[in-house]
Coordinates of C-alpha atoms and ligand atoms in Angstrom, one line a residue:
M1 CA -5.4 -19.4 -23.6
R2 CA -8.5 -18.8 -21.6
S3 CA -8.7 -18.7 -17.8
G4 CA -9.3 -21.9 -15.9
I5 CA -11.9 -19.9 -14.0
E6 CA -15.3 -20.8 -15.3
G7 CA -17.8 -18.1 -16.2
K8 CA -16.1 -14.8 -16.7
V9 CA -19.6 -13.4 -16.5
M10 CA -20.4 -13.7 -12.8
A11 CA -23.8 -12.7 -11.5
E12 CA -23.7 -9.1 -10.7
R13 CA -22.6 -8.7 -7.0
S14 CA -24.2 -6.3 -4.6
Y15 CA -22.8 -5.3 -1.2
L16 CA -24.3 -3.6 1.8
Q17 CA -22.2 -1.9 4.4
F18 CA -20.5 -4.4 6.8
I19 CA -20.9 -3.1 10.4
G20 CA -20.9 -5.0 13.6
G21 CA -20.2 -8.4 12.0
R22 CA -23.0 -8.4 9.4
P23 CA -24.2 -6.6 6.2
V24 CA -26.4 -3.6 7.1
E25 CA -28.4 -1.3 4.9
G26 CA -26.6 2.1 4.8
G27 CA -28.3 5.3 5.9
G28 CA -28.3 6.7 2.4
G29 CA -29.7 3.7 0.6
G30 CA -28.0 4.6 -2.6
S31 CA -25.4 2.5 -4.4
I32 CA -22.3 3.0 -6.5
E33 CA -22.3 1.0 -9.8
R34 CA -19.1 -0.6 -10.8
R35 CA -18.6 -1.4 -14.4
S36 CA -15.8 -3.7 -15.6
P37 CA -13.0 -1.5 -17.0
S38 CA -12.3 -4.1 -19.7
D39 CA -15.8 -4.4 -21.2
G40 CA -18.2 -2.0 -19.5
R41 CA -20.4 -4.7 -17.9
L42 CA -22.0 -3.9 -14.6
V43 CA -20.2 -6.2 -12.2
A44 CA -21.0 -4.9 -8.8
R45 CA -22.9 -2.4 -6.7
Y46 CA -21.5 -1.0 -3.4
A47 CA -23.4 1.0 -0.8
D48 CA -22.9 4.7 -1.3
G49 CA -21.8 5.4 2.2
T50 CA -22.8 8.4 4.4
A51 CA -21.3 10.1 7.4
G52 CA -24.0 8.3 9.4
D53 CA -22.6 4.9 8.2
V54 CA -19.2 5.9 9.3
D55 CA -20.5 6.9 12.7
L56 CA -22.1 3.5 13.1
A57 CA -19.0 1.7 12.1
V58 CA -16.7 3.7 14.4
A59 CA -19.1 3.1 17.2
A60 CA -19.1 -0.7 16.5
A61 CA -15.3 -0.7 16.4
R62 CA -15.1 1.3 19.6
T63 CA -17.5 -1.0 21.5
A64 CA -15.6 -4.0 20.2
F65 CA -12.3 -2.5 21.3
E66 CA -13.5 -1.3 24.8
E67 CA -15.8 -4.2 25.7
G68 CA -15.3 -7.0 23.2
P69 CA -13.1 -10.0 23.4
W70 CA -10.7 -9.2 20.6
P71 CA -8.1 -7.0 22.4
R72 CA -8.3 -9.3 25.4
L73 CA -7.5 -12.5 23.6
S74 CA -3.9 -13.9 24.0
G75 CA -1.6 -13.4 21.0
L76 CA -1.8 -17.2 20.4
E77 CA -5.6 -17.0 20.2
R78 CA -5.5 -14.0 17.8
A79 CA -2.9 -15.8 15.7
A80 CA -5.1 -18.9 15.4
I81 CA -8.0 -16.9 14.2
L82 CA -5.9 -14.9 11.7
N83 CA -4.5 -18.1 10.4
R84 CA -8.0 -19.4 9.9
L85 CA -8.7 -16.2 7.9
A86 CA -5.7 -16.9 5.8
D87 CA -7.0 -20.4 5.1
L88 CA -10.4 -19.0 4.1
I89 CA -8.8 -16.4 1.7
R90 CA -6.8 -19.3 0.2
D91 CA -9.9 -21.5 -0.1
N92 CA -11.7 -18.6 -1.9
R93 CA -8.8 -17.8 -4.2
D94 CA -10.6 -18.3 -7.4
R95 CA -13.6 -16.1 -6.5
L96 CA -11.4 -13.3 -5.0
T97 CA -9.1 -13.4 -8.0
R98 CA -12.1 -13.1 -10.4
I99 CA -13.5 -10.2 -8.4
E100 CA -10.1 -8.3 -8.6
V101 CA -10.0 -8.9 -12.4
E102 CA -13.5 -7.8 -12.9
E103 CA -13.3 -4.6 -10.8
V104 CA -9.6 -3.5 -11.4
G105 CA -9.1 -4.8 -15.0
K106 CA -5.7 -6.2 -14.1
P107 CA -4.4 -9.4 -15.8
I108 CA -5.6 -12.6 -14.1
R109 CA -2.2 -13.9 -13.3
F110 CA -1.4 -10.7 -11.3
A111 CA -4.7 -10.8 -9.6
R112 CA -4.0 -14.4 -8.5
G113 CA -0.6 -13.3 -7.2
D114 CA -2.4 -10.6 -5.2
I115 CA -4.6 -13.1 -3.4
D116 CA -1.6 -15.4 -2.7
G117 CA 0.1 -12.3 -1.3
A118 CA -2.9 -11.5 0.9
V119 CA -2.7 -15.1 2.3
A120 CA 1.0 -14.7 3.0
L121 CA 0.6 -11.3 4.6
T122 CA -2.2 -12.6 6.9
R123 CA -0.1 -15.6 8.0
Y124 CA 2.9 -13.3 8.7
A125 CA 0.7 -10.9 10.7
A126 CA -0.7 -13.9 12.6
S127 CA 2.9 -14.7 13.7
L128 CA 3.4 -11.2 15.0
A129 CA 0.3 -11.4 17.2
M130 CA 2.5 -13.5 19.5
Q131 CA 5.4 -11.0 19.4
M132 CA 3.9 -8.1 21.4
A133 CA 6.7 -8.1 23.9
G134 CA 7.9 -5.1 25.9
T135 CA 11.1 -4.3 27.8
V136 CA 12.0 -4.2 31.5
H137 CA 14.5 -1.8 33.1
T138 CA 16.0 -2.9 36.4
N139 CA 19.0 -0.6 36.6
L140 CA 17.1 2.7 37.4
G141 CA 18.5 2.9 40.9
A142 CA 17.7 1.1 44.1
G143 CA 14.1 0.1 44.5
K144 CA 12.9 1.0 41.0
T145 CA 11.7 -1.1 38.2
A146 CA 10.1 0.0 34.9
L147 CA 8.0 -2.0 32.5
I148 CA 7.6 -0.7 28.9
T149 CA 4.6 -2.5 27.4
R150 CA 3.1 -2.4 24.0
E151 CA -0.6 -1.9 23.7
P152 CA -3.0 -1.9 20.7
V153 CA -3.4 1.7 19.5
G154 CA -7.2 1.4 19.5
V155 CA -9.7 1.9 16.7
A156 CA -7.8 2.1 13.4
A157 CA -9.3 3.8 10.3
L158 CA -7.9 2.2 7.2
V159 CA -8.3 3.8 3.7
T160 CA -7.1 1.9 0.6
P161 CA -6.7 2.6 -3.1
W162 CA -8.0 0.7 -6.2
N163 CA -4.8 -0.7 -7.7
F164 CA -4.3 -3.7 -5.2
P165 CA -7.6 -3.9 -3.3
A166 CA -7.1 -7.2 -1.6
L167 CA -3.3 -7.0 -1.3
I168 CA -3.2 -3.6 0.3
L169 CA -6.1 -4.6 2.6
A170 CA -3.9 -7.4 3.7
Q171 CA -1.0 -5.0 4.4
K172 CA -3.2 -3.3 6.9
V173 CA -6.1 -5.3 8.3
P174 CA -4.4 -8.4 9.7
F175 CA -1.6 -6.3 11.1
A176 CA -4.1 -4.1 12.9
L177 CA -6.0 -7.1 14.2
A178 CA -2.9 -8.9 15.2
A179 CA -2.0 -6.0 17.5
G180 CA -5.5 -6.2 19.1
C181 CA -6.9 -3.1 17.3
T182 CA -10.4 -3.0 15.8
V183 CA -10.8 -1.4 12.4
V184 CA -13.0 0.5 10.0
L185 CA -11.9 0.0 6.5
K186 CA -12.9 2.3 3.6
P187 CA -12.0 0.7 0.3
S188 CA -11.8 2.5 -3.0
E189 CA -15.1 3.4 -4.5
F190 CA -13.9 1.6 -7.7
T191 CA -13.0 -1.7 -6.1
S192 CA -14.8 -2.5 -2.9
G193 CA -15.9 -6.1 -3.6
S194 CA -12.9 -8.0 -2.1
A195 CA -13.1 -5.9 1.1
F196 CA -16.7 -7.0 1.8
E197 CA -15.9 -10.6 0.8
I198 CA -12.8 -10.7 3.2
A199 CA -14.8 -9.1 6.0
A200 CA -17.4 -11.8 5.8
L201 CA -14.6 -14.5 5.8
A202 CA -13.1 -12.8 8.9
V203 CA -16.4 -13.4 10.8
E204 CA -16.4 -17.0 9.6
A205 CA -12.8 -17.3 10.8
G206 CA -13.9 -16.2 14.3
I207 CA -13.1 -12.5 14.4
P208 CA -15.7 -11.0 16.7
A209 CA -18.5 -8.8 15.5
G210 CA -17.4 -5.1 15.3
A211 CA -13.7 -5.8 15.2
F212 CA -13.6 -5.5 11.3
N213 CA -16.0 -3.1 9.7
V214 CA -16.2 -2.0 6.1
V215 CA -17.9 1.2 4.8
S216 CA -17.9 1.8 1.1
G217 CA -18.4 5.1 -0.5
Y218 CA -16.6 8.2 -1.9
G219 CA -13.5 9.8 -0.5
A220 CA -15.2 13.2 -0.1
T221 CA -17.9 11.7 2.1
V222 CA -16.9 8.5 3.8
G223 CA -13.1 9.0 3.6
D224 CA -13.1 12.5 4.8
H225 CA -15.5 11.9 7.7
L226 CA -13.7 8.7 8.8
T227 CA -10.2 10.3 8.9
A228 CA -11.4 13.3 10.8
H229 CA -13.6 11.3 13.2
P230 CA -13.1 11.9 16.9
G231 CA -13.8 8.2 17.6
I232 CA -10.6 6.9 15.9
D233 CA -7.1 6.5 17.3
F234 CA -5.0 5.9 14.2
V235 CA -5.2 6.3 10.4
S236 CA -3.4 4.1 8.0
F237 CA -3.9 5.6 4.5
T238 CA -2.6 4.4 1.1
G239 CA -3.4 6.5 -2.0
S240 CA -2.3 9.6 -3.9
T241 CA -0.1 12.3 -2.4
R242 CA -2.8 14.9 -2.9
T243 CA -5.3 12.9 -0.9
G244 CA -2.6 12.0 1.7
R245 CA -2.1 15.7 2.4
R246 CA -5.8 16.1 3.0
V247 CA -5.9 13.0 5.3
V248 CA -3.0 14.3 7.4
A249 CA -4.8 17.6 7.8
N250 CA -7.9 15.7 8.9
T251 CA -5.9 13.7 11.5
S252 CA -4.5 17.0 12.9
T253 CA -7.9 18.0 14.1
N254 CA -7.9 15.4 16.8
L255 CA -4.1 14.9 16.9
V256 CA -4.5 11.3 15.7
K257 CA -1.4 9.4 14.7
S258 CA -1.1 8.4 11.0
S259 CA 0.8 6.4 8.5
V260 CA 0.5 7.6 4.9
E261 CA 1.8 5.5 1.9
L262 CA 1.6 7.7 -1.1
G263 CA 2.6 8.1 -4.8
G264 CA 6.0 7.5 -6.4
K265 CA 8.2 8.1 -9.4
S266 CA 10.8 5.5 -9.0
A267 CA 14.1 5.3 -10.8
N268 CA 15.4 2.1 -12.3
I269 CA 19.2 2.6 -12.8
V270 CA 21.0 0.2 -15.1
F271 CA 24.8 0.3 -14.9
A272 CA 27.0 -0.9 -17.7
D273 CA 28.2 -3.9 -15.6
A274 CA 24.7 -5.2 -14.9
D275 CA 23.4 -8.6 -15.9
L276 CA 21.7 -7.0 -18.9
D277 CA 19.3 -9.9 -19.6
A278 CA 18.0 -9.7 -16.1
A279 CA 17.9 -5.9 -16.2
V280 CA 15.8 -5.9 -19.5
D281 CA 13.3 -8.2 -17.8
G282 CA 13.4 -6.1 -14.6
A283 CA 12.8 -2.9 -16.6
L284 CA 9.7 -4.4 -18.2
T285 CA 8.4 -5.7 -14.9
G286 CA 9.2 -2.4 -13.3
V287 CA 7.0 -0.4 -15.6
F288 CA 4.4 -2.8 -17.0
F289 CA 3.5 -4.9 -14.0
N290 CA -0.2 -4.3 -13.0
N291 CA -0.8 -2.1 -16.1
G292 CA 1.8 0.3 -14.7
E293 CA -0.8 1.1 -12.0
C294 CA 1.7 0.5 -9.3
C295 CA 3.1 2.8 -6.6
I296 CA 6.6 1.4 -6.9
S297 CA 6.5 1.3 -10.7
G298 CA 10.0 1.8 -12.1
S299 CA 8.7 4.4 -14.4
R300 CA 11.9 6.3 -15.0
L301 CA 14.6 4.2 -16.5
F302 CA 18.2 5.4 -16.4
V303 CA 20.6 3.5 -18.6
H304 CA 24.4 4.0 -18.8
A305 CA 25.2 5.6 -22.2
R306 CA 27.7 2.9 -23.0
V307 CA 25.1 0.1 -23.2
A308 CA 22.0 2.3 -23.8
D309 CA 21.4 1.8 -27.5
G310 CA 21.4 -2.1 -27.4
F311 CA 19.6 -2.2 -24.1
I312 CA 16.8 0.1 -25.3
A313 CA 16.4 -1.8 -28.6
R314 CA 15.9 -5.0 -26.6
I315 CA 13.3 -3.4 -24.3
V316 CA 11.4 -2.1 -27.3
E317 CA 11.5 -5.5 -28.9
R318 CA 10.2 -7.3 -25.8
S319 CA 7.6 -4.7 -25.2
K320 CA 6.2 -5.1 -28.8
A321 CA 5.4 -8.7 -27.8
L322 CA 3.4 -7.8 -24.8
R323 CA -0.3 -8.7 -25.1
V324 CA -2.8 -6.0 -24.3
G325 CA -6.4 -7.0 -23.8
D326 CA -8.9 -9.2 -22.0
P327 CA -7.6 -9.4 -18.4
F328 CA -9.3 -12.8 -18.0
D329 CA -7.0 -14.3 -20.6
E330 CA -4.0 -16.0 -19.0
A331 CA -1.8 -14.7 -21.8
T332 CA -2.6 -11.1 -21.3
D333 CA 0.2 -8.9 -20.0
I334 CA -1.5 -5.5 -19.8
G335 CA -5.2 -5.3 -19.0
A336 CA -7.6 -2.3 -18.8
L337 CA -6.9 0.9 -16.9
I338 CA -9.2 1.6 -13.9
D339 CA -11.6 4.0 -15.7
E340 CA -12.1 6.4 -18.5
G341 CA -10.9 9.4 -16.5
H342 CA -7.6 7.7 -15.6
L343 CA -7.1 6.6 -19.2
A344 CA -7.6 10.2 -20.3
K345 CA -5.0 11.3 -17.7
V346 CA -2.5 8.8 -19.0
T347 CA -3.0 9.7 -22.7
A348 CA -2.7 13.4 -21.7
M349 CA 0.7 12.6 -20.2
I350 CA 1.7 10.8 -23.3
A351 CA 0.7 13.9 -25.4
A352 CA 2.7 16.1 -23.0
G353 CA 5.7 13.9 -23.6
V354 CA 5.4 14.3 -27.4
D355 CA 4.8 18.0 -27.1
E356 CA 7.7 18.6 -24.8
G357 CA 10.1 16.9 -27.2
A358 CA 10.7 13.4 -25.8
A359 CA 11.2 10.7 -28.4
L360 CA 8.2 8.4 -28.6
I361 CA 9.8 5.1 -29.6
L362 CA 6.9 2.7 -28.9
G363 CA 3.1 2.8 -28.5
G364 CA 1.4 5.9 -27.3
R365 CA -2.1 5.0 -28.5
A366 CA -5.3 4.1 -26.7
P367 CA -7.6 2.2 -29.1
A368 CA -10.6 4.5 -29.6
G369 CA -14.2 3.2 -29.5
A370 CA -13.3 0.0 -27.6
P371 CA -15.6 -0.6 -24.5
G372 CA -12.5 -1.0 -22.3
H373 CA -9.9 1.4 -21.2
F374 CA -6.8 0.0 -22.8
C375 CA -3.5 1.7 -23.5
E376 CA -0.5 0.4 -25.4
P377 CA 2.8 -0.2 -23.7
T378 CA 4.5 3.2 -24.4
I379 CA 8.2 4.1 -24.3
F380 CA 9.8 7.5 -24.5
D381 CA 13.6 7.9 -25.0
R382 CA 15.6 11.1 -24.5
V383 CA 13.5 12.2 -21.6
E384 CA 14.8 15.4 -19.8
P385 CA 14.3 16.3 -16.1
G386 CA 12.2 19.3 -17.0
M387 CA 9.5 17.3 -18.8
T388 CA 6.1 16.5 -17.4
I389 CA 6.6 12.7 -17.9
F390 CA 9.8 12.8 -15.9
R391 CA 8.2 14.6 -13.0
E392 CA 4.6 13.4 -12.7
E393 CA 3.3 10.1 -11.6
I394 CA 1.6 8.7 -14.7
F395 CA 0.3 5.4 -13.2
G396 CA 0.0 3.7 -16.5
P397 CA 2.1 1.6 -18.9
V398 CA 4.5 4.4 -19.9
L399 CA 8.2 4.3 -19.6
S400 CA 10.6 7.3 -19.6
I401 CA 14.2 6.6 -20.5
T402 CA 17.1 8.9 -19.8
R403 CA 20.8 8.1 -20.5
F404 CA 23.6 8.8 -18.0
D405 CA 27.4 8.8 -18.0
T406 CA 28.5 8.7 -14.4
V407 CA 27.4 7.3 -11.1
E408 CA 27.1 10.9 -9.8
E409 CA 24.8 11.8 -12.7
A410 CA 22.6 8.7 -12.1
V411 CA 22.1 9.5 -8.4
R412 CA 21.3 13.1 -9.1
L413 CA 18.7 12.2 -11.8
A414 CA 17.1 9.5 -9.6
N415 CA 16.8 12.0 -6.7
D416 CA 15.4 14.7 -8.9
T417 CA 11.8 14.1 -7.9
A418 CA 9.3 15.2 -5.3
Y419 CA 8.7 11.6 -4.4
G420 CA 10.8 9.0 -2.5
L421 CA 9.1 5.6 -2.4
A422 CA 11.3 3.1 -4.2
N423 CA 14.3 2.9 -6.5
Y424 CA 16.0 0.0 -8.3
V425 CA 19.7 -0.5 -9.0
W426 CA 21.2 -3.0 -11.5
S427 CA 24.9 -3.8 -11.2
K428 CA 27.1 -6.8 -10.5
D429 CA 29.4 -4.7 -8.3
I430 CA 28.3 -4.9 -4.7
E431 CA 30.2 -1.6 -4.0
T432 CA 28.2 0.2 -6.6
V433 CA 25.0 -1.3 -5.2
L434 CA 25.7 -0.3 -1.6
T435 CA 27.0 3.2 -2.3
V436 CA 24.3 4.1 -4.7
A437 CA 21.6 2.6 -2.5
A438 CA 22.9 4.7 0.4
R439 CA 22.6 7.9 -1.6
L440 CA 19.1 7.3 -3.0
K441 CA 16.4 9.2 -1.3
S442 CA 13.7 6.6 -0.9
G443 CA 12.3 4.2 1.7
W444 CA 12.9 1.2 -0.5
V445 CA 15.8 0.2 -2.8
Q446 CA 15.9 -3.1 -4.7
A447 CA 19.0 -4.3 -6.4
N448 CA 19.1 -6.7 -9.3
T449 CA 15.4 -7.3 -8.9
A450 CA 12.1 -5.4 -9.5
I451 CA 8.7 -5.1 -7.8
D452 CA 9.9 -7.7 -5.3
G453 CA 9.2 -8.0 -1.6
A454 CA 8.1 -10.1 1.3
P455 CA 5.7 -9.6 4.2
Q456 CA 8.7 -9.3 6.6
L457 CA 10.0 -6.2 4.7
P458 CA 8.6 -2.8 5.7
L459 CA 7.5 -0.5 3.0
T460 CA 7.8 3.2 3.6
G461 CA 8.2 6.4 1.7
V462 CA 10.0 9.7 2.3
R463 CA 9.3 13.2 1.0
G464 CA 6.1 13.3 -1.2
S465 CA 5.7 9.5 -0.8
G466 CA 4.6 9.8 2.8
F467 CA 5.7 8.5 6.1
G468 CA 5.0 5.6 8.5
Y469 CA 5.5 1.9 7.8
E470 CA 3.5 -0.9 6.3
M471 CA 4.3 -4.6 6.7
G472 CA 7.2 -6.0 8.6
E473 CA 7.6 -5.6 12.3
A474 CA 7.6 -1.9 11.9
G475 CA 4.3 -2.0 10.1
F476 CA 2.8 -4.1 12.9
Q477 CA 4.2 -1.7 15.5
E478 CA 2.4 1.2 13.9
F479 CA -0.8 -0.3 15.3
T480 CA 0.7 -0.3 18.8
Q481 CA 1.8 2.2 21.3
L482 CA 4.1 2.1 24.2
K483 CA 3.2 2.5 27.8
T484 CA 5.8 3.1 30.5
L485 CA 5.1 1.8 34.0
L486 CA 7.6 2.9 36.7
I487 CA 7.3 1.0 39.9
R488 CA 9.0 2.0 43.2
T489 CA 9.5 -1.1 45.2
G490 CA 11.9 0.3 47.9
P491 CA 11.6 3.2 50.4
R492 CA 10.9 6.5 48.7
T493 CA 12.4 9.9 49.7
P494 CA 9.5 12.3 50.2
V495 CA 9.2 15.2 47.8
F496 CA 7.4 17.2 50.4
P497 CA 8.7 16.0 53.8
A498 CA 6.7 16.9 56.7
G499 CA 8.4 19.8 58.5
A500 CA 11.0 22.2 57.2
W501 CA 11.8 22.8 53.5
P502 CA 14.7 20.5 52.8
G503 CA 16.2 22.5 50.0
P504 CA 16.3 21.5 46.3
P505 CA 16.8 17.8 45.5
S506 CA 20.4 16.9 45.0
P507 CA 21.5 15.2 41.7
A508 CA 22.3 12.1 43.7
D509 CA 18.6 11.8 44.5
G510 CA 16.7 9.9 41.7
R511 CA 14.0 12.6 41.8
A512 CA 16.2 15.2 40.2
A513 CA 16.5 13.1 37.0
S514 CA 12.8 12.8 36.5
A515 CA 12.2 16.5 36.2
I516 CA 8.6 16.1 37.0
Ligands
LIG1 P1 -6.7 8.3 -4.2 O1 -5.9 9.1 -3.3 O2 -7.5 9.0 -5.2 O3 -7.7 7.4 -3.3 C1 -7.2 6.5 -2.3 C2 -8.3 6.3 -1.3 O4 -8.6 7.6 -0.6 C3 -9.7 5.9 -1.9 O5 -10.3 5.0 -1.1 C4 -10.4 7.2 -1.9 O6 -11.8 7.1 -1.9 C5 -10.0 7.8 -0.6 N1 -10.2 9.3 -0.5 C6 -10.3 10.2 -1.5 N2 -10.5 11.4 -1.0 C7 -10.4 11.3 0.3 C8 -10.5 12.2 1.4 N3 -10.8 13.5 1.2 N4 -10.4 11.7 2.7 C9 -10.1 10.4 2.9 N5 -10.1 9.5 1.9 C10 -10.2 9.9 0.6 O7 -5.7 7.2 -4.8 P2 -6.1 6.1 -5.9 O8 -6.3 6.8 -7.2 O9 -7.1 5.2 -5.3 O10 -4.7 5.3 -5.9 C11 -3.6 5.6 -6.7 C12 -2.6 6.3 -5.8 O11 -2.2 5.5 -4.7 C13 -1.3 6.5 -6.6 O12 -0.8 7.8 -6.4 C14 -0.4 5.4 -6.0 O13 1.0 5.7 -6.1 C15 -0.8 5.4 -4.6 N6 -0.4 4.1 -4.0 C16 0.5 4.1 -3.0 C17 1.0 2.9 -2.5 C18 2.1 2.9 -1.4 O14 2.2 1.9 -0.7 N7 2.8 4.0 -1.2 C19 0.4 1.8 -2.8 C20 -0.6 1.8 -3.8 C21 -1.0 3.0 -4.4

């Protein structure tokens, strides 16, 4: 079945930097060529950004924050404009979907879901623009009142990866804008198209010039300069753990607050009492969704030994039927991996699995000579904790299976990782779900579902998966900071009364408690 979207071959797209509300020629003048990972066609050119481009974008965002209308609009006005942006993303669904398929190589039905997700996230963020409430303290003692208000954090630097370009943009940009921040976004050098398209839609929706800037380019130039820039107030980064460490080091130079959403090696634990039909489907979704290029991929499957043989046989059977190929085909389940280098990394991991003694029970091959970067759905059984495929994030369609006998063993295996992003539990017993979830070291646990979520639910990692929140009220609050205003309304006891030294303040005097 072919896609309903006409003309897989779009005219090649070319993007300049987007600074101060319009496309501008970057200082370097060069461009990055993006070839489709599924057939090698040149699909887009993005400006190859420089430090100078970053400086310009940060200056534009700073001016828009200090002098522009955006932070001064009411929450209701910001919400109306963000809702218009959501409408425009929805109206451009087909074009944005096609761009994601062309640049990422993901199957079209998942790309379409990403754009729908971006619309939902933008609408939810719009609703939060009206929720920037603070608190008031009136019991601080006679004649004292305090207001704790929430303010936009300022200029936010946003850095995104290639696996969900529009969706992860929408986990950050509308939340930042809803809070009244202005932003400079650096998309991945592999997949920058949708960021430029959405920035242009934002201007059409009424977001003022300079509030939403996009600078494309490489991490070592644009990303590094942006996250170490003295003109920014906050960094929200999503990407690998290795780059996340570098970004956090950059932010330490100017003591800038950050939120870093990093890699994962999630466990999918299937207990013997689970709804096994649902769990089979969940296991497939968990690892093969988005080509396996998914931070919350359930790449380590733990199955109770009592049901393991039958369960694994069913997973293998279902996986054999998955269709690998043209991502524009509606029937495709697994498209092309992001690039040749990444495919080489995935196949090296598969080779390590074989070398280290895991049982390869399905797939394992990448068709040689094809113009695209495809990899078969691959399943290893009998995977041990010491093996590379148990420990490293593969970020491809590769499942590792380990059998367990007890709840204790399942929890220990699941937590035996440097990461802590997501985990999945399958059981009909609510007590098992609750006790296991409480013991899993991860920011997310999903029970009896896989790769699920909603804009209201915060995503966060622990350990090597990072810190800070994305989405939900907590994600919105990352883009805000508190200010405490203490007002004395009644008579005040002088600290330095005229005349003689009165002696130290007594605990009964409110001054003693402030310790200032
Ligand atoms: P990556 O770390 O290579 O790149 C992410 C972004 O950082 C890109 O825009 C890149 O250009 C930029 N970058 C690279 N070097 C930089 C530097 N020195 N300073 C600043 N920015 C720099 O990651 P990737 O390969 O694009 O994405 C895959 C990774 O992202 C996986 O590890 C995946 O688990 C993770 N991820 C995490 C989440 C989450 O929510 N936790 C979501 C999606 C992806």
